[in-house]
CSV table of C-alpha atoms and ligand atoms in Angstrom, one decimal:
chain,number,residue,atom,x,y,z
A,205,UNK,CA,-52.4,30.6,-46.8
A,206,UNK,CA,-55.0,31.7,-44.8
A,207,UNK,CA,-57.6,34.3,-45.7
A,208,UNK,CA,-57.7,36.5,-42.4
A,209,UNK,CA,-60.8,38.4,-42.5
A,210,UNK,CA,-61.3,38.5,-38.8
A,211,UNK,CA,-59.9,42.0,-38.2
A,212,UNK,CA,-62.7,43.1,-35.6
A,213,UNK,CA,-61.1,40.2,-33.1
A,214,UNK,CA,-57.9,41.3,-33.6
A,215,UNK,CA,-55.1,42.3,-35.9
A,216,UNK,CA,-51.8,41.3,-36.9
A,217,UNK,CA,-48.7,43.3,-35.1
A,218,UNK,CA,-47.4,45.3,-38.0
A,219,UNK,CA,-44.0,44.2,-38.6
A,220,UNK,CA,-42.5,48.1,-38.2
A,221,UNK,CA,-44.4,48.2,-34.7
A,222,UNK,CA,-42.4,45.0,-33.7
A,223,UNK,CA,-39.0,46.5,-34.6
A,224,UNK,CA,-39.5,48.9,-32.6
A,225,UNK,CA,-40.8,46.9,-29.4
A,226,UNK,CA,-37.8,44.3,-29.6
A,227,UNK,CA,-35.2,46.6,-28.0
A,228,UNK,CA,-37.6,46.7,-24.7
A,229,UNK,CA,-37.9,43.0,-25.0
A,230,UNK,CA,-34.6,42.2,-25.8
A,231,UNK,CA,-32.2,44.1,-23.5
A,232,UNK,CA,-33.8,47.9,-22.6
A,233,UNK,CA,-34.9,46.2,-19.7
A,234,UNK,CA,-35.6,49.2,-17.3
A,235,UNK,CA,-38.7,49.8,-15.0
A,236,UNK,CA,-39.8,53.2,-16.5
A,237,UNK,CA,-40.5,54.2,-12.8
A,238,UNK,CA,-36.4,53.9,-11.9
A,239,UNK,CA,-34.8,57.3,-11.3
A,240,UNK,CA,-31.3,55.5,-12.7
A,241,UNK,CA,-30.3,55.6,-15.9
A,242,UNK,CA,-31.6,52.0,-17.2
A,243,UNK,CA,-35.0,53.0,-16.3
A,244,UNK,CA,-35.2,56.5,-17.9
A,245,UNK,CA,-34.9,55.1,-21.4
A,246,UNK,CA,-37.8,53.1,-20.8
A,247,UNK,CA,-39.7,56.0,-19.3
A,248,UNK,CA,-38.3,58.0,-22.0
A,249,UNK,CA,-39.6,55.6,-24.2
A,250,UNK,CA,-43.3,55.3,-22.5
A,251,UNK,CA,-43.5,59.7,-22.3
A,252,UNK,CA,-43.0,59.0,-26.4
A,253,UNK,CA,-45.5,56.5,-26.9
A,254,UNK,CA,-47.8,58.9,-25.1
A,255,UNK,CA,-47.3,61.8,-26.8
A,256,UNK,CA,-47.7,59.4,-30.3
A,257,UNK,CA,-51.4,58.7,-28.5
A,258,UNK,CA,-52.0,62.1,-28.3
A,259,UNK,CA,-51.5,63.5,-31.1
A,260,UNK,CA,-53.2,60.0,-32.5
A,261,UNK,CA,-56.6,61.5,-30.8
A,262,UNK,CA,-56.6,65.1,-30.2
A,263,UNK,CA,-55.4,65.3,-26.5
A,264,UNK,CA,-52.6,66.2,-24.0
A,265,UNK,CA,-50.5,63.3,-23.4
A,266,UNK,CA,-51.6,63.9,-19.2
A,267,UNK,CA,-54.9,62.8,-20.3
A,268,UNK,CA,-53.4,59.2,-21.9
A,269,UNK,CA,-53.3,56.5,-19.5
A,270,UNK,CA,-52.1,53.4,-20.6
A,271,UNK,CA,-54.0,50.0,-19.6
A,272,UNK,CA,-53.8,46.3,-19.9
A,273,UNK,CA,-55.9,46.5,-22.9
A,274,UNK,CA,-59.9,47.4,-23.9
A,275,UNK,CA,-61.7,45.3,-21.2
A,276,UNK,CA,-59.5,47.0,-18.8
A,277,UNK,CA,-60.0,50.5,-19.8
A,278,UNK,CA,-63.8,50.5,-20.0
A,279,UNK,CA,-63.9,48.8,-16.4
A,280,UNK,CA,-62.1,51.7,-15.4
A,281,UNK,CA,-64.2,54.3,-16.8
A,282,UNK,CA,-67.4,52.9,-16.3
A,283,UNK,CA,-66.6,52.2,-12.6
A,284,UNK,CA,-64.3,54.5,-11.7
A,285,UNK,CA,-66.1,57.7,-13.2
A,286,UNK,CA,-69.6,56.3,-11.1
A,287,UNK,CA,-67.8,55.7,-8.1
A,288,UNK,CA,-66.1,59.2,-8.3
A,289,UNK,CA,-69.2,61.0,-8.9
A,290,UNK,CA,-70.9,58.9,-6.1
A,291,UNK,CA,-68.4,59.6,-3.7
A,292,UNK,CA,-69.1,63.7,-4.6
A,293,UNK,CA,-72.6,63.2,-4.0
A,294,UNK,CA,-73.6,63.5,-7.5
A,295,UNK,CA,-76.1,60.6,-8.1
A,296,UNK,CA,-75.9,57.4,-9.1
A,297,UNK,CA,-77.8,56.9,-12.2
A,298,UNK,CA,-75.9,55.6,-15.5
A,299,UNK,CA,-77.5,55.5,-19.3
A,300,UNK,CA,-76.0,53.2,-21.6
A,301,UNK,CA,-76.9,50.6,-24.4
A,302,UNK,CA,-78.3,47.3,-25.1
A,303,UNK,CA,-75.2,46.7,-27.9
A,304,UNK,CA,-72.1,47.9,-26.0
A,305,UNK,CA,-69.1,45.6,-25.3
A,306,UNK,CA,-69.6,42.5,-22.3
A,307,UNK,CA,-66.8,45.1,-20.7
A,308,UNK,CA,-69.1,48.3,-20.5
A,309,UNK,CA,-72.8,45.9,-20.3
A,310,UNK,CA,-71.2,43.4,-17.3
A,311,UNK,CA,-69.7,46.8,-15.4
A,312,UNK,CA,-72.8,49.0,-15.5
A,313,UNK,CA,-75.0,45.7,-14.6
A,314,UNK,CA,-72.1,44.9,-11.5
A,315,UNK,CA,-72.7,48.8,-10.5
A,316,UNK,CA,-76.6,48.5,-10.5
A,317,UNK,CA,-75.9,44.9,-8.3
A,318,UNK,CA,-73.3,45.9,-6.1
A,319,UNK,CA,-73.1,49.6,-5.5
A,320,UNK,CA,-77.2,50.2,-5.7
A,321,UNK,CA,-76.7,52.4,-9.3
A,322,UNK,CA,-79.9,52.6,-11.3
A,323,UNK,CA,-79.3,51.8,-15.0
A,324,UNK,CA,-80.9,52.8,-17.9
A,325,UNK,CA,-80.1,50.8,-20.6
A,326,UNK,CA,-81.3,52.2,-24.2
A,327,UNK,CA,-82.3,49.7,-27.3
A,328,UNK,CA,-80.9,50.4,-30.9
A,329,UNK,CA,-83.2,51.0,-33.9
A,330,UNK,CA,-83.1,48.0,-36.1
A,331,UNK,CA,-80.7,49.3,-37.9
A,332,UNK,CA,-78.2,49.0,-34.9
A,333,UNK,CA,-77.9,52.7,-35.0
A,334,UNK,CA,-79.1,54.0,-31.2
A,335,UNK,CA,-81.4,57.5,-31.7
A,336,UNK,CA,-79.9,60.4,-30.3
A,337,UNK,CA,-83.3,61.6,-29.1
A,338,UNK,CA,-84.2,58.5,-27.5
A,339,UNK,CA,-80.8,58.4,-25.6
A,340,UNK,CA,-80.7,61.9,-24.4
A,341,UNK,CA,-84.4,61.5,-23.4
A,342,UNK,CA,-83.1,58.6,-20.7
A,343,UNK,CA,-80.9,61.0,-19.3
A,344,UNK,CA,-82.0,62.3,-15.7
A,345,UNK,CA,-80.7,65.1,-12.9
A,346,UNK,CA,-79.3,62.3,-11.4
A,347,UNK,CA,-77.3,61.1,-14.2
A,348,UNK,CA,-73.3,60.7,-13.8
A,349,UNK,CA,-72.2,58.8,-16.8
A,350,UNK,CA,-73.4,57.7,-20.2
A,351,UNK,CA,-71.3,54.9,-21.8
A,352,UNK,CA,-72.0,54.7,-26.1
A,353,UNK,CA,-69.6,52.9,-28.0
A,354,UNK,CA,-68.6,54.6,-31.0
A,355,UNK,CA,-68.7,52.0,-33.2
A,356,UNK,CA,-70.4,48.4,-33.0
A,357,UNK,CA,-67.5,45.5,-32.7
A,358,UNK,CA,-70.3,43.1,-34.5
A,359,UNK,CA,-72.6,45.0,-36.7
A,360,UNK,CA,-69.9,47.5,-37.4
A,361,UNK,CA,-72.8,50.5,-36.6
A,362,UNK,CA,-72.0,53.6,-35.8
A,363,UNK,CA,-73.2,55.6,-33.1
A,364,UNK,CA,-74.1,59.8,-33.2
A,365,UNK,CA,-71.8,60.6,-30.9
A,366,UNK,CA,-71.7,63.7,-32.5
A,367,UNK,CA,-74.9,64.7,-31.9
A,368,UNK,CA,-75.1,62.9,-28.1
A,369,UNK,CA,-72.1,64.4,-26.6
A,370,UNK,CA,-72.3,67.7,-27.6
A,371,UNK,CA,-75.6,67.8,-25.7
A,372,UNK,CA,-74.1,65.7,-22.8
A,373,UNK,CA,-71.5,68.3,-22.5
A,374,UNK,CA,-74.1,70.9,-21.6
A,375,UNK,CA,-75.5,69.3,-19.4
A,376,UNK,CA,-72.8,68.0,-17.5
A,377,UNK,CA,-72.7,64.6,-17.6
A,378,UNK,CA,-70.0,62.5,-18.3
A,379,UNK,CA,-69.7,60.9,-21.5
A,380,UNK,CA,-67.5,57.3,-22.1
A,381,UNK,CA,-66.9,55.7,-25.5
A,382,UNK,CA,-65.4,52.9,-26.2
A,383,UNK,CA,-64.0,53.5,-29.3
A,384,UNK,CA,-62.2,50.5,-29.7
A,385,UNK,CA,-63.6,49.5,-33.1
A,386,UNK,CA,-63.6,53.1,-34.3
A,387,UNK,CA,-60.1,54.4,-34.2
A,388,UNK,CA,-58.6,54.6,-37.6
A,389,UNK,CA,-61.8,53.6,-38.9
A,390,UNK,CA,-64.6,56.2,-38.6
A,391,UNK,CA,-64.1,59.6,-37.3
A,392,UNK,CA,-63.5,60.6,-33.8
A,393,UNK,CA,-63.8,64.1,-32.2
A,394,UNK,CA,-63.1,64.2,-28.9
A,395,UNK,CA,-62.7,67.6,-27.9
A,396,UNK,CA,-65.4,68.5,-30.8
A,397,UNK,CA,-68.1,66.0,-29.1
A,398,UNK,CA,-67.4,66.5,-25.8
A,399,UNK,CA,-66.3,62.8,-25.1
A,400,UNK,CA,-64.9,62.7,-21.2
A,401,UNK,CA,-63.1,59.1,-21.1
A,402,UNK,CA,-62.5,57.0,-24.5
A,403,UNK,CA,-61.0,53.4,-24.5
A,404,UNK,CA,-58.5,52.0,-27.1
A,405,UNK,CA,-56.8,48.8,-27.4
A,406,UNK,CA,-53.7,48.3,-29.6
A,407,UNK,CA,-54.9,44.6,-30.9
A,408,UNK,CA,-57.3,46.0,-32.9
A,409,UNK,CA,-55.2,48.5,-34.5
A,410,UNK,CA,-52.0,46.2,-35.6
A,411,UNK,CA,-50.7,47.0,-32.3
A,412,UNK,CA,-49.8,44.0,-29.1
A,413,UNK,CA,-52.2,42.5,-27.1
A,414,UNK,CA,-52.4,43.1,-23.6
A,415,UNK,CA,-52.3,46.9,-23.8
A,416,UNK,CA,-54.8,49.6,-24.0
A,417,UNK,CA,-55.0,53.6,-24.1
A,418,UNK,CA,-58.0,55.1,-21.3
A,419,UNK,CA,-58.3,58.7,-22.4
A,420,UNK,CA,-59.5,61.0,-19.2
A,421,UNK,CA,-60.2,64.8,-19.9
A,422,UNK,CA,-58.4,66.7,-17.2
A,423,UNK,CA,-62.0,67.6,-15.8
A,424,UNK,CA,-63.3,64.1,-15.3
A,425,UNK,CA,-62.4,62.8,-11.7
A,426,UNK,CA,-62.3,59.0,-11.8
A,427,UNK,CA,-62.0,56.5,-8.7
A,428,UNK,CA,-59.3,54.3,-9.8
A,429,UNK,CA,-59.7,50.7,-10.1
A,430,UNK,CA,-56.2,49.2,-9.0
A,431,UNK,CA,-54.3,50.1,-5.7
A,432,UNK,CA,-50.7,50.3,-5.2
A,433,UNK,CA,-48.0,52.1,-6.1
A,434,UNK,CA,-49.6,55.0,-8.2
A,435,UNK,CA,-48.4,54.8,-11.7
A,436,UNK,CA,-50.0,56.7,-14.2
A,437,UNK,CA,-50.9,59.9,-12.2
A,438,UNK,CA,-52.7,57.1,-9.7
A,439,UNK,CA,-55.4,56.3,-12.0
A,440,UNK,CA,-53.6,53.0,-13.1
A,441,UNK,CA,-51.3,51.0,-10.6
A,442,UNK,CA,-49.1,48.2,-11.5
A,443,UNK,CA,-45.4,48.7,-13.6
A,444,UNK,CA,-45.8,50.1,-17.2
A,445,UNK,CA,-45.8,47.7,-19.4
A,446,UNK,CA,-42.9,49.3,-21.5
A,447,UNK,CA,-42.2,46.9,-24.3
A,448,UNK,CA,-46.1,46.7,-25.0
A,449,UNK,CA,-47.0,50.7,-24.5
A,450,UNK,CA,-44.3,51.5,-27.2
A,451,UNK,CA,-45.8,49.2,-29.1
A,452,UNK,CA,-49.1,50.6,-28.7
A,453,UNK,CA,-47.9,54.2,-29.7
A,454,UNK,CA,-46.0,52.9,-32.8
A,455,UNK,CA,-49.4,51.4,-34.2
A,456,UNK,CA,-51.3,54.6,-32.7
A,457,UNK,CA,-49.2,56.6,-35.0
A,458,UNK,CA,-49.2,54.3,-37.6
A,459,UNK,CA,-53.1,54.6,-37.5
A,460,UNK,CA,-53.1,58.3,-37.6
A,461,UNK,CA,-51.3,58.8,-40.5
A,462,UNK,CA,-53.0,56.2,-42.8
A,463,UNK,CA,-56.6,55.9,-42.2
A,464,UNK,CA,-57.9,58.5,-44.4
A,465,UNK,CA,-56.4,56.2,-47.1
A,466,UNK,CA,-56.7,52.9,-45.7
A,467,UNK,CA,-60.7,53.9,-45.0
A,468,UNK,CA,-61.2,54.2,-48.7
A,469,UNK,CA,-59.4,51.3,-49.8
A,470,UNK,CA,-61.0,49.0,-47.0
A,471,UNK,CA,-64.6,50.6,-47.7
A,472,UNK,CA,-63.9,49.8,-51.7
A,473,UNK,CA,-62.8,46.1,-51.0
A,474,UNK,CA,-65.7,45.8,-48.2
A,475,UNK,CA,-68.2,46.7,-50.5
A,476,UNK,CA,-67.2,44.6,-53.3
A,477,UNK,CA,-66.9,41.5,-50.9
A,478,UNK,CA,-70.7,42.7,-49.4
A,479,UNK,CA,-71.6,42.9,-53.1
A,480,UNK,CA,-70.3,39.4,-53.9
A,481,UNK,CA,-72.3,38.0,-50.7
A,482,UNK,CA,-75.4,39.7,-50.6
A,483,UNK,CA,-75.4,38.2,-54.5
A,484,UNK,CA,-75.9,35.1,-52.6
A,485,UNK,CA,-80.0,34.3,-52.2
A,486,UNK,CA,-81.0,34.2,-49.1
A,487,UNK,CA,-78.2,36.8,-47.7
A,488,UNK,CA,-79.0,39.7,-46.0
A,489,UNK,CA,-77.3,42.4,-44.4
A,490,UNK,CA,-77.3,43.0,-40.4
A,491,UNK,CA,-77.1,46.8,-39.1
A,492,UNK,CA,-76.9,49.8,-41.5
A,493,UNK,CA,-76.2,50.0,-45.2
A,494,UNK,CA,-74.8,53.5,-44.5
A,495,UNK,CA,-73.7,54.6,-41.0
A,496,UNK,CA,-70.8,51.5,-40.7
A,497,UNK,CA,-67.9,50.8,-39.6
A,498,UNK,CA,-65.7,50.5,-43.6
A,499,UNK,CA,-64.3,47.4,-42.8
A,500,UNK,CA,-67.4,45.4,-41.5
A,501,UNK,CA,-69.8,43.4,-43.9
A,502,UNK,CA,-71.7,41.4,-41.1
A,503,UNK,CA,-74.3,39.5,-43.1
A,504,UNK,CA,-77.7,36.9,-42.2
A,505,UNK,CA,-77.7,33.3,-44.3
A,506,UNK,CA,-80.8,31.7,-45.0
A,507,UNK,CA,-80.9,28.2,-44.6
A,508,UNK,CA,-77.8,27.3,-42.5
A,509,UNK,CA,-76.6,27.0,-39.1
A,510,UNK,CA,-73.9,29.8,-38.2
A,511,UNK,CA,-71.1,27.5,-36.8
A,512,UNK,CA,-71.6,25.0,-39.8
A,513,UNK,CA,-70.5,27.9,-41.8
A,514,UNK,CA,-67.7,29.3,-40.2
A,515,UNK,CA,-66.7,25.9,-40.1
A,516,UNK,CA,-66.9,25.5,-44.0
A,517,UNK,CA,-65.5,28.8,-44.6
A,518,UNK,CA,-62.3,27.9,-41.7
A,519,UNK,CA,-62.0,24.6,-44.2
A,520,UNK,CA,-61.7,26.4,-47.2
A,521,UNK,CA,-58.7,28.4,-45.4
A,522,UNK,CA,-60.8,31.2,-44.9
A,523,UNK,CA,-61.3,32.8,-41.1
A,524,UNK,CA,-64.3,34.9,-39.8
A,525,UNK,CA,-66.5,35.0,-36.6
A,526,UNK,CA,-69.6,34.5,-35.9
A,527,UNK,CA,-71.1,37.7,-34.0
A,528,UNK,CA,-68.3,38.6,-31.3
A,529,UNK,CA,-65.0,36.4,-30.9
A,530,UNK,CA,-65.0,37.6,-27.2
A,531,UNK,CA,-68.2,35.0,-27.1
A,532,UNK,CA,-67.7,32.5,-29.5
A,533,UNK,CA,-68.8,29.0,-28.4
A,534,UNK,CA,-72.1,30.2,-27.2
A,535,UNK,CA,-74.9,28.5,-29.3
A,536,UNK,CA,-77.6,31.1,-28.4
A,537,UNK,CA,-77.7,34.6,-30.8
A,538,UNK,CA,-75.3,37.5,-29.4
A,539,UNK,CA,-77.1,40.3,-27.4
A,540,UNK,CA,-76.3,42.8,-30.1
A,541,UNK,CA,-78.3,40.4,-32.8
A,542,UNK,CA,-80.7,39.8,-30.2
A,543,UNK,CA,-80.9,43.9,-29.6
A,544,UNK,CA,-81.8,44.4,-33.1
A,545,UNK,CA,-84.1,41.8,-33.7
A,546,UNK,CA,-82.2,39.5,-36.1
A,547,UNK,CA,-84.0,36.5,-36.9
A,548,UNK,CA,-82.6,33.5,-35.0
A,549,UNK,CA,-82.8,30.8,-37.8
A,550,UNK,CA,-80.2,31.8,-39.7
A,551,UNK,CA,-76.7,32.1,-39.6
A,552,UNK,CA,-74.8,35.3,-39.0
A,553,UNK,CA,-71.2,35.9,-39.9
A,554,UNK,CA,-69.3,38.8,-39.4
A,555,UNK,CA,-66.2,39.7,-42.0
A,556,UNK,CA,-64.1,42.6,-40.8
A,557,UNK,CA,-60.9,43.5,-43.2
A,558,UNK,CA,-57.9,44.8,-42.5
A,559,UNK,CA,-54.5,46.3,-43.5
A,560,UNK,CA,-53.1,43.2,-44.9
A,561,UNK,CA,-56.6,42.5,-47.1
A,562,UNK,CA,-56.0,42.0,-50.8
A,563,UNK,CA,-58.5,41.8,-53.4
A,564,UNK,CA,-57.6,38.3,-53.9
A,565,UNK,CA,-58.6,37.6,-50.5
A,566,UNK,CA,-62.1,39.4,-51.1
A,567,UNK,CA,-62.5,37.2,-53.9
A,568,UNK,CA,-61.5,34.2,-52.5
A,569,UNK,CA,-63.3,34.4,-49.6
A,570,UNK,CA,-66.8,35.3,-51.5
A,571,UNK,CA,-65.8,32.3,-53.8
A,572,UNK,CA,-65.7,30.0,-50.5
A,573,UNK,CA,-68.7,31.6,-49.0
A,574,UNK,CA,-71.0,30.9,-51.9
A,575,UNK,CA,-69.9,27.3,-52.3
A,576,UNK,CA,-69.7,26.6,-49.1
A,577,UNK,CA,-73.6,28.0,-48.6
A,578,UNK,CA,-74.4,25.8,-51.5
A,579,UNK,CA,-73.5,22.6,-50.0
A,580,UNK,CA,-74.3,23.4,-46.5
A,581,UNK,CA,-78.5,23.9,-47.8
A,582,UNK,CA,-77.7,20.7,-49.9
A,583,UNK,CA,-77.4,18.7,-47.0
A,584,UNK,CA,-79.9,20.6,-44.8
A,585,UNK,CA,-78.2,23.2,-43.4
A,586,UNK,CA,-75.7,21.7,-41.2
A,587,UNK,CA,-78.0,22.3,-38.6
A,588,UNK,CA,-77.1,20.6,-35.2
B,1861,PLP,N1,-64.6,46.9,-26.7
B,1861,PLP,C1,-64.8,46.4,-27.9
B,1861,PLP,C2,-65.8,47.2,-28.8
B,1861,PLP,C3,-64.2,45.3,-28.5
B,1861,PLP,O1,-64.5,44.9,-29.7
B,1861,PLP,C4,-63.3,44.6,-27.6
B,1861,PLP,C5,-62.7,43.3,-28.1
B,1861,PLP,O2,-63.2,42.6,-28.8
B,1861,PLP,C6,-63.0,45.1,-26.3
B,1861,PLP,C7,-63.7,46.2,-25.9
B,1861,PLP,C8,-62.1,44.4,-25.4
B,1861,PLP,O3,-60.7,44.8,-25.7
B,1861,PLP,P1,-59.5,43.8,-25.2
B,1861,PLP,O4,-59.5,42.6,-26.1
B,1861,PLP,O5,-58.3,44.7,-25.4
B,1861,PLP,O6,-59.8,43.5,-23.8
């Protein structure tokens, strides 16, 4: 059996979140837009997903729009929110960071190529914690949008959102988060912080793939990204994916109700793996001791190539990444290691737990990890 310790890439469906998908894959086949019968059970089944999201996060289900997933939903913020506050003659300036998601970094660099925005893109402390000073201090009268993540998909780090969005708030500017690391991991405020847009995606959160939650405060007018037939108040075209959205609002529930005990368990196992592989000479952690995601030990080797290892480690039945799965296969360090200054001759694995992690996996998997170090430097590293 496999050790599965690669919860930040995705997570397994929980088996209670499937049950209660099958009967809109099996034969509740309605298009939850119908008037008829057949299609108001799946709309009645959608209108209850979404109020499980909102009560999941704090909000009115109005402000819950489903998506096809996390990519999606920060596309559409990012985008949609500059675009809308373009359009009202607002500015065109956005502020964001050098360790956000491909999804929020690739938009606000296609705004800044395409549509003539001016970008201000903020580094992290070496910690891979961004200063709230330093990030308010970017923020001009011509700001429309700042996009933080609220917690780091590699280095686990989180980000003082707390501190950032109140502050935002009184100014006026539009704050995104893609929170799709954080939720049921670390805590989340929205109304409290003043956070205008949020993205989710149910992968990470034992949920399908293939949908995603965009949060968007009733005050926040937004461009959307899709045209046709205006489902989801217009802000999200296309037919609800109903199977997948019920799905989504299971696992959100799920979530919401377990996390204050499932973050003390995963932060007890993650510290005792982190204990067992920082043992290891040479090991070293990436990103903050203290302000982390509870799940996340992401760690620097000494004396072996990255790949070579996960490689070992896949071998020895055990399965992490390498920085972000969204870019593995490329041989060059990730722009969040490179962000905070990791040293490049080393090899950097990231082990994220989950709701199925045991102790024996912890142990197991720091058993294979020390060994397979060892013989990796015996033989020079495995370097290519
Ligand atoms: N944002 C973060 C922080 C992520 O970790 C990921 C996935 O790795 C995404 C966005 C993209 O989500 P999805 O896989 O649902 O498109």
């Amino acid at each position: 059996m496999t050790v599965y310790l690669d919860h930040a890439a995705t997570t397994p469906l929980d088996p209670g979140v499937l049950a209660a998908m099958r009967p809109y894959l099996e034969h509740e086949h309605g298009n939850p837009s119908s008037l008829h019968a057949v299609g108001r059970v799946a709309r009645a089944a959608v209108e209850h997903a979404r109020e499980q999201v909102a009560a999941a996060l704090g909000v009115t289900p109005l402000e819950v729009v489903f998506t096809g997933g996390g990519t999606e939903s920060d596309n559409a913020a990012v985008k949609g929110i500059a675009w809308a506050a373009r359009e009202a003659g607002r500015g065109r300036h956005v502020v964001t960071t050098a360790i956000e998601h491909p999804a929020v970094l690739e938009s606000v660099r296609w705004l800044a190529q395409s549509h003539a925005f001016e970008v201000t893109v903020v580094a992290p402390e070496p910690d891979g914690v961004v200063d709230a000073e330093r990030l308010l201090a970017a923020v001009r009268a011509d700001t429309v949008l700042v996009s933080v993540m609220a917690a780091n998909n590699e280095i686990g780090t989180l980000q003082p959102l707390d501190v950032v969005g109140p502050a935002l708030r009184d100014r006026g500017v539009v704050l995104h988060t893609d929170a799709v690391q954080a939720f049921g991991r670390a805590p989340l405020d929205v109304d409290g912080w003043g956070i205008g847009a949020l993205s989710l995606s149910a992968h990470k959160f034992n949920g399908p793939k293939g949908v995603g939650v965009l949060v968007l405060r009733r005050d926040v007018p937004v461009q959307p990204l899709l045209s046709g037939g205006g489902q989801e108040r217009g802000v999200r075209s296309g037919t609800l994916n109903a199977a997948g959205i019920v799905g989504c609002g299971g696992a959100a529930a799920l979530t919401a109700a377990t996390a204050a005990d499932e973050v003390v368990r995963l932060r007890a196992l993650r510290d005792r793996l982190a204990g067992a592989l920082l043992g290891v000479d040479g090991v070293t952690l990436n990103g903050s001791a203290t302000r982390r995601l509870p799940h996340n030990a992401a760690v620097a080797v000494a004396g072996c190539d990255g790949e070579a290892l996960l490689l070992a480690l896949d071998a020895a039945g055990v399965a992490v990444s390498t920085g972000s799965a969204c870019q593995s296969g490329a041989a060059e360090p990730s722009h969040v290691l490179t962000a905070i200054g990791a040293p490049t001759d080393r090899a950097h694995l990231r082990f994220t737990l989950g709701r199925t992690t045991t102790d024996d996996d912890v142990d197991t998997a720091a058993a294979a990890f020390a060994d397979a170090v060892k013989r990796l430097r015996d033989a020079g590293g495995g370097y290519a």
